[in-house]
Amino acid sequence: MRTRRPITVAAASSAALVGAAAVGVRTLIVRQAAIARRRIGKPLGEQALDADRVWRRKKHPGPPLELLLLGDSIAAGLGAGHRRDTLGARLAKGIARAHGRSVRLHTAAVVGSETSALGGQLDGLPDGYRADIAVIVVGGNDVTHRVPAARAAAQLEAVVRTLRGGGVPVVVGTCPDLGTLRAIPQPLRALAARSSRQLAAAQAAAVRRAGGRVVPLARAVGPVFAERPDEMFSVDRFHPSALGYRRTADALLPAVLAALTAESPAAAGRQ
């Protein structure tokens, strides 16, 4: 018994040190999260500009294509100074240029949404509404609210399956890299970056299983956001600026056009 006591005391001391360190890390992260919230604030409010309309109607008369946007504040376009600069408007104009048809934008995305809100966004669509193409951007709020990646990915997969079951092509922009947000101090920013990557990977696998197309936004636009934050982010240093939305739309558009052409050739054909 005498030989075991020092080992027991040492083990207990090690456990106490590990526990104290864990508490210290959690305390630091909580404090840094509070700092990030104060830095970011809500200078943009919580309501994105209303960009829902038929884009390029005069140039392309005739029945418009139906573009549906689901997701969070990025999908909603918060941070754009004019409705023409929102993600939905830029995608609509890009589709119109490529296919020679006007595009009616319907934005069901809501600022602050987590992936769990996507089902409600679908349920809230007008009776009889059917999109020709659906674009989903979501994930940032799941990371900041520490939603398990597996749970968020499963919720996304269910929504993509519902849309695909109705014959709607789906393009998903996976979770952006929150490590590009300089308003978040270290080491919280590094943890956010890792969580973003984990969620994006889980999202990509889930979307492909459900039959959707994936655009990895962290890889597609993350580097330019990291290199040129003053240009890419809006005044809150969290949401994209007009230029940031342009870059994001440019990254998504090839997959959107490919989905329209491959999966809805009749809808995408010229009038």
Short mmCIF file of C-alpha atoms in Angstrom, two decimals:
data_model
loop_
_atom_site.label_atom_id
_atom_site.label_comp_id
_atom_site.label_asym_id
_atom_site.label_seq_id
_atom_site.Cartn_x
_atom_site.Cartn_y
_atom_site.Cartn_z
CA MET A 1 0.00 0.00 0.00
CA ARG A 2 2.89 2.38 0.78
CA THR A 3 4.31 1.97 -2.73
CA ARG A 4 0.97 2.78 -4.33
CA ARG A 5 0.27 6.00 -2.44
CA PRO A 6 2.81 8.23 -4.25
CA ILE A 7 1.46 7.02 -7.59
CA THR A 8 -2.11 7.73 -6.49
CA VAL A 9 -1.16 11.20 -5.23
CA ALA A 10 0.73 11.94 -8.45
CA ALA A 11 -2.21 10.80 -10.58
CA ALA A 12 -4.61 12.93 -8.56
CA SER A 13 -2.29 15.93 -8.87
CA SER A 14 -2.04 15.44 -12.64
CA ALA A 15 -5.81 15.19 -12.96
CA ALA A 16 -6.22 18.36 -10.93
CA LEU A 17 -3.74 20.21 -13.15
CA VAL A 18 -5.48 19.01 -16.31
CA GLY A 19 -8.85 20.04 -14.91
CA ALA A 20 -7.56 23.46 -13.93
CA ALA A 21 -6.04 23.93 -17.38
CA ALA A 22 -9.32 22.97 -19.04
CA VAL A 23 -11.21 25.46 -16.89
CA GLY A 24 -8.64 28.10 -17.76
CA VAL A 25 -9.02 27.45 -21.50
CA ARG A 26 -12.81 27.58 -21.28
CA THR A 27 -12.64 30.84 -19.34
CA LEU A 28 -10.28 32.32 -21.92
CA ILE A 29 -12.52 31.27 -24.80
CA VAL A 30 -15.63 32.71 -23.12
CA ARG A 31 -13.82 36.00 -22.58
CA GLN A 32 -12.56 36.09 -26.16
CA ALA A 33 -16.04 35.31 -27.48
CA ALA A 34 -17.34 38.31 -25.54
CA ILE A 35 -14.55 40.46 -27.00
CA ALA A 36 -15.45 39.30 -30.52
CA ARG A 37 -19.14 40.11 -29.98
CA ARG A 38 -18.25 43.62 -28.79
CA ARG A 39 -15.92 44.20 -31.74
CA ILE A 40 -18.42 43.00 -34.32
CA GLY A 41 -21.60 44.38 -32.76
CA LYS A 42 -24.60 44.85 -35.03
CA PRO A 43 -23.86 47.92 -37.15
CA LEU A 44 -25.74 46.33 -40.05
CA GLY A 45 -28.82 45.46 -38.01
CA GLU A 46 -30.48 42.09 -38.44
CA GLN A 47 -32.38 42.62 -41.67
CA ALA A 48 -30.80 42.21 -45.09
CA LEU A 49 -31.86 44.30 -48.07
CA ASP A 50 -34.86 43.01 -49.99
CA ALA A 51 -33.51 41.93 -53.37
CA ASP A 52 -36.44 39.71 -54.34
CA ARG A 53 -37.63 40.70 -57.78
CA VAL A 54 -37.33 39.59 -61.40
CA TRP A 55 -33.83 40.44 -62.55
CA ARG A 56 -33.14 41.37 -66.19
CA ARG A 57 -36.83 41.37 -67.11
CA LYS A 58 -36.51 44.12 -69.72
CA LYS A 59 -33.54 42.52 -71.40
CA HIS A 60 -35.02 39.02 -71.35
CA PRO A 61 -38.85 39.09 -71.53
CA GLY A 62 -40.70 35.86 -71.02
CA PRO A 63 -41.17 33.43 -68.14
CA PRO A 64 -38.34 33.84 -65.63
CA LEU A 65 -36.27 31.12 -64.03
CA GLU A 66 -36.94 30.67 -60.32
CA LEU A 67 -33.90 31.02 -58.04
CA LEU A 68 -34.30 30.08 -54.38
CA LEU A 69 -31.83 31.16 -51.68
CA LEU A 70 -31.82 29.32 -48.34
CA GLY A 71 -29.54 29.70 -45.36
CA ASP A 72 -28.11 32.41 -43.12
CA SER A 73 -27.05 36.05 -43.36
CA ILE A 74 -24.65 35.41 -46.25
CA ALA A 75 -27.41 33.84 -48.32
CA ALA A 76 -29.67 36.74 -47.30
CA GLY A 77 -27.03 39.28 -48.37
CA LEU A 78 -26.47 41.15 -45.09
CA GLY A 79 -23.66 43.65 -45.55
CA ALA A 80 -24.38 44.59 -49.16
CA GLY A 81 -24.95 48.30 -49.59
CA HIS A 82 -27.43 47.89 -52.46
CA ARG A 83 -29.78 45.07 -53.37
CA ARG A 84 -27.95 44.54 -56.65
CA ASP A 85 -24.86 43.57 -54.62
CA THR A 86 -26.49 40.84 -52.53
CA LEU A 87 -25.51 37.24 -53.18
CA GLY A 88 -28.94 36.40 -54.59
CA ALA A 89 -28.98 39.34 -56.99
CA ARG A 90 -25.48 38.62 -58.26
CA LEU A 91 -26.36 34.98 -58.86
CA ALA A 92 -29.59 35.97 -60.59
CA LYS A 93 -27.78 38.36 -62.92
CA GLY A 94 -25.13 35.77 -63.66
CA ILE A 95 -27.73 33.16 -64.54
CA ALA A 96 -29.58 35.65 -66.75
CA ARG A 97 -26.40 36.52 -68.66
CA ALA A 98 -25.49 32.87 -69.21
CA HIS A 99 -28.93 31.55 -70.21
CA GLY A 100 -30.58 34.56 -71.78
CA ARG A 101 -33.56 34.50 -69.42
CA SER A 102 -34.78 36.72 -66.66
CA VAL A 103 -34.53 35.30 -63.13
CA ARG A 104 -36.97 35.71 -60.28
CA LEU A 105 -35.15 35.68 -56.93
CA HIS A 106 -36.88 34.32 -53.84
CA THR A 107 -34.83 34.71 -50.67
CA ALA A 108 -36.03 32.48 -47.84
CA ALA A 109 -32.70 32.79 -46.00
CA VAL A 110 -32.88 34.54 -42.63
CA VAL A 111 -30.14 36.43 -40.82
CA GLY A 112 -28.84 34.45 -37.85
CA SER A 113 -30.10 31.07 -39.03
CA GLU A 114 -28.44 27.82 -38.09
CA THR A 115 -28.84 24.72 -40.25
CA SER A 116 -31.77 23.63 -38.09
CA ALA A 117 -33.78 26.56 -39.53
CA LEU A 118 -33.60 25.34 -43.13
CA GLY A 119 -36.61 23.06 -42.78
CA GLY A 120 -38.71 25.98 -41.59
CA GLN A 121 -37.50 28.12 -44.48
CA LEU A 122 -38.71 25.42 -46.87
CA ASP A 123 -42.02 25.09 -45.08
CA GLY A 124 -42.54 28.85 -45.32
CA LEU A 125 -42.41 28.95 -49.12
CA PRO A 126 -45.62 30.01 -50.89
CA ASP A 127 -48.04 27.26 -51.80
CA GLY A 128 -47.25 25.85 -55.21
CA TYR A 129 -43.82 27.46 -55.39
CA ARG A 130 -41.20 25.42 -57.22
CA ALA A 131 -37.64 26.56 -57.77
CA ASP A 132 -35.64 25.84 -60.90
CA ILE A 133 -32.47 25.99 -58.81
CA ALA A 134 -31.84 26.25 -55.06
CA VAL A 135 -28.67 27.65 -53.50
CA ILE A 136 -27.89 27.11 -49.82
CA VAL A 137 -25.20 28.85 -47.78
CA VAL A 138 -25.16 27.99 -44.09
CA GLY A 139 -22.87 26.92 -41.29
CA GLY A 140 -21.26 29.96 -39.70
CA ASN A 141 -23.85 30.23 -36.94
CA ASP A 142 -23.60 26.52 -36.24
CA VAL A 143 -19.90 27.03 -35.56
CA THR A 144 -20.36 30.09 -33.34
CA HIS A 145 -23.13 28.34 -31.40
CA ARG A 146 -21.10 25.13 -31.15
CA VAL A 147 -23.64 22.89 -32.89
CA PRO A 148 -22.07 19.45 -33.47
CA ALA A 149 -20.94 19.10 -37.08
CA ALA A 150 -22.61 15.71 -37.48
CA ARG A 151 -25.98 17.11 -36.37
CA ALA A 152 -25.79 20.16 -38.64
CA ALA A 153 -24.71 18.02 -41.60
CA ALA A 154 -27.61 15.61 -41.05
CA GLN A 155 -30.06 18.53 -40.99
CA LEU A 156 -28.60 19.88 -44.22
CA GLU A 157 -28.76 16.47 -45.87
CA ALA A 158 -32.45 16.16 -45.03
CA VAL A 159 -33.26 19.50 -46.68
CA VAL A 160 -31.21 18.73 -49.79
CA ARG A 161 -32.95 15.35 -50.09
CA THR A 162 -36.33 17.05 -49.86
CA LEU A 163 -35.45 19.49 -52.64
CA ARG A 164 -33.89 16.81 -54.82
CA GLY A 165 -36.91 14.61 -54.26
CA GLY A 166 -38.98 17.38 -55.80
CA GLY A 167 -36.68 17.55 -58.82
CA VAL A 168 -34.94 20.77 -57.78
CA PRO A 169 -31.18 21.02 -58.45
CA VAL A 170 -29.28 22.13 -55.33
CA VAL A 171 -25.94 23.88 -54.90
CA VAL A 172 -24.50 24.26 -51.41
CA GLY A 173 -21.75 26.66 -50.46
CA THR A 174 -20.16 24.98 -47.46
CA CYS A 175 -19.24 26.76 -44.24
CA PRO A 176 -16.85 29.68 -44.81
CA ASP A 177 -13.51 29.82 -42.99
CA LEU A 178 -14.15 31.70 -39.75
CA GLY A 179 -10.40 31.83 -39.31
CA THR A 180 -10.38 34.81 -41.70
CA LEU A 181 -12.29 36.93 -39.15
CA ARG A 182 -9.68 39.17 -37.57
CA ALA A 183 -12.23 40.55 -35.14
CA ILE A 184 -12.00 37.19 -33.36
CA PRO A 185 -8.89 37.04 -31.13
CA GLN A 186 -6.54 34.07 -30.86
CA PRO A 187 -6.72 31.26 -29.86
CA LEU A 188 -10.49 31.41 -30.40
CA ARG A 189 -9.96 32.23 -34.08
CA ALA A 190 -7.87 29.09 -34.58
CA LEU A 191 -10.55 26.99 -32.90
CA ALA A 192 -13.21 28.59 -35.10
CA ALA A 193 -11.12 27.86 -38.19
CA ARG A 194 -10.79 24.20 -37.23
CA SER A 195 -14.50 23.89 -36.46
CA SER A 196 -15.31 25.56 -39.80
CA ARG A 197 -13.20 23.02 -41.68
CA GLN A 198 -14.76 20.11 -39.83
CA LEU A 199 -18.29 21.33 -40.54
CA ALA A 200 -17.52 22.07 -44.19
CA ALA A 201 -16.18 18.54 -44.67
CA ALA A 202 -19.26 17.02 -43.03
CA GLN A 203 -21.53 19.24 -45.12
CA ALA A 204 -19.81 18.27 -48.37
CA ALA A 205 -20.21 14.56 -47.68
CA ALA A 206 -23.86 15.00 -46.67
CA VAL A 207 -24.76 17.10 -49.72
CA ARG A 208 -23.16 14.63 -52.12
CA ARG A 209 -25.03 11.75 -50.49
CA ALA A 210 -28.27 13.66 -51.01
CA GLY A 211 -27.54 14.38 -54.68
CA GLY A 212 -26.56 18.05 -54.44
CA ARG A 213 -23.52 19.93 -55.73
CA VAL A 214 -20.87 21.33 -53.42
CA VAL A 215 -18.80 24.53 -53.57
CA PRO A 216 -16.18 24.68 -50.78
CA LEU A 217 -16.27 28.37 -49.95
CA ALA A 218 -13.34 28.21 -47.53
CA ARG A 219 -11.09 27.06 -50.36
CA ALA A 220 -12.76 29.07 -53.13
CA VAL A 221 -12.83 32.50 -51.47
CA GLY A 222 -11.20 32.07 -48.05
CA PRO A 223 -7.69 33.08 -49.20
CA VAL A 224 -8.80 36.37 -50.78
CA PHE A 225 -10.87 37.23 -47.69
CA ALA A 226 -7.81 36.55 -45.54
CA GLU A 227 -5.47 38.58 -47.76
CA ARG A 228 -7.78 41.57 -48.37
CA PRO A 229 -10.06 41.84 -45.32
CA ASP A 230 -10.56 45.60 -45.63
CA GLU A 231 -12.07 45.10 -49.09
CA MET A 232 -13.86 41.79 -48.67
CA PHE A 233 -15.64 42.44 -45.38
CA SER A 234 -18.32 45.03 -44.61
CA VAL A 235 -18.13 47.51 -41.75
CA ASP A 236 -18.80 44.88 -39.08
CA ARG A 237 -15.73 42.86 -40.22
CA PHE A 238 -17.89 39.74 -40.19
CA HIS A 239 -20.20 39.81 -43.21
CA PRO A 240 -19.06 40.22 -46.83
CA SER A 241 -18.95 43.61 -48.50
CA ALA A 242 -20.28 44.20 -52.01
CA LEU A 243 -16.94 42.98 -53.37
CA GLY A 244 -17.01 40.02 -51.00
CA TYR A 245 -20.42 39.01 -52.31
CA ARG A 246 -19.21 39.40 -55.87
CA ARG A 247 -16.33 37.00 -55.19
CA THR A 248 -18.65 34.55 -53.43
CA ALA A 249 -21.18 34.63 -56.28
CA ASP A 250 -18.38 34.12 -58.80
CA ALA A 251 -17.33 31.01 -56.88
CA LEU A 252 -20.85 29.59 -56.76
CA LEU A 253 -22.02 30.49 -60.26
CA PRO A 254 -20.23 27.75 -62.28
CA ALA A 255 -21.84 25.03 -60.16
CA VAL A 256 -25.23 26.76 -60.40
CA LEU A 257 -25.02 26.98 -64.19
CA ALA A 258 -23.85 23.38 -64.45
CA ALA A 259 -26.75 22.20 -62.29
CA LEU A 260 -29.26 24.12 -64.36
CA THR A 261 -27.90 22.80 -67.64
CA ALA A 262 -27.47 19.19 -66.53
CA GLU A 263 -30.55 18.76 -64.40
CA SER A 264 -33.09 21.22 -65.81
CA PRO A 265 -32.20 21.62 -69.50
CA ALA A 266 -35.72 22.74 -70.38
CA ALA A 267 -35.76 25.42 -67.68
CA ALA A 268 -32.28 26.63 -68.58
CA GLY A 269 -32.88 26.77 -72.35
CA ARG A 270 -33.12 30.08 -74.15
CA GLN A 271 -36.50 31.55 -74.96
#
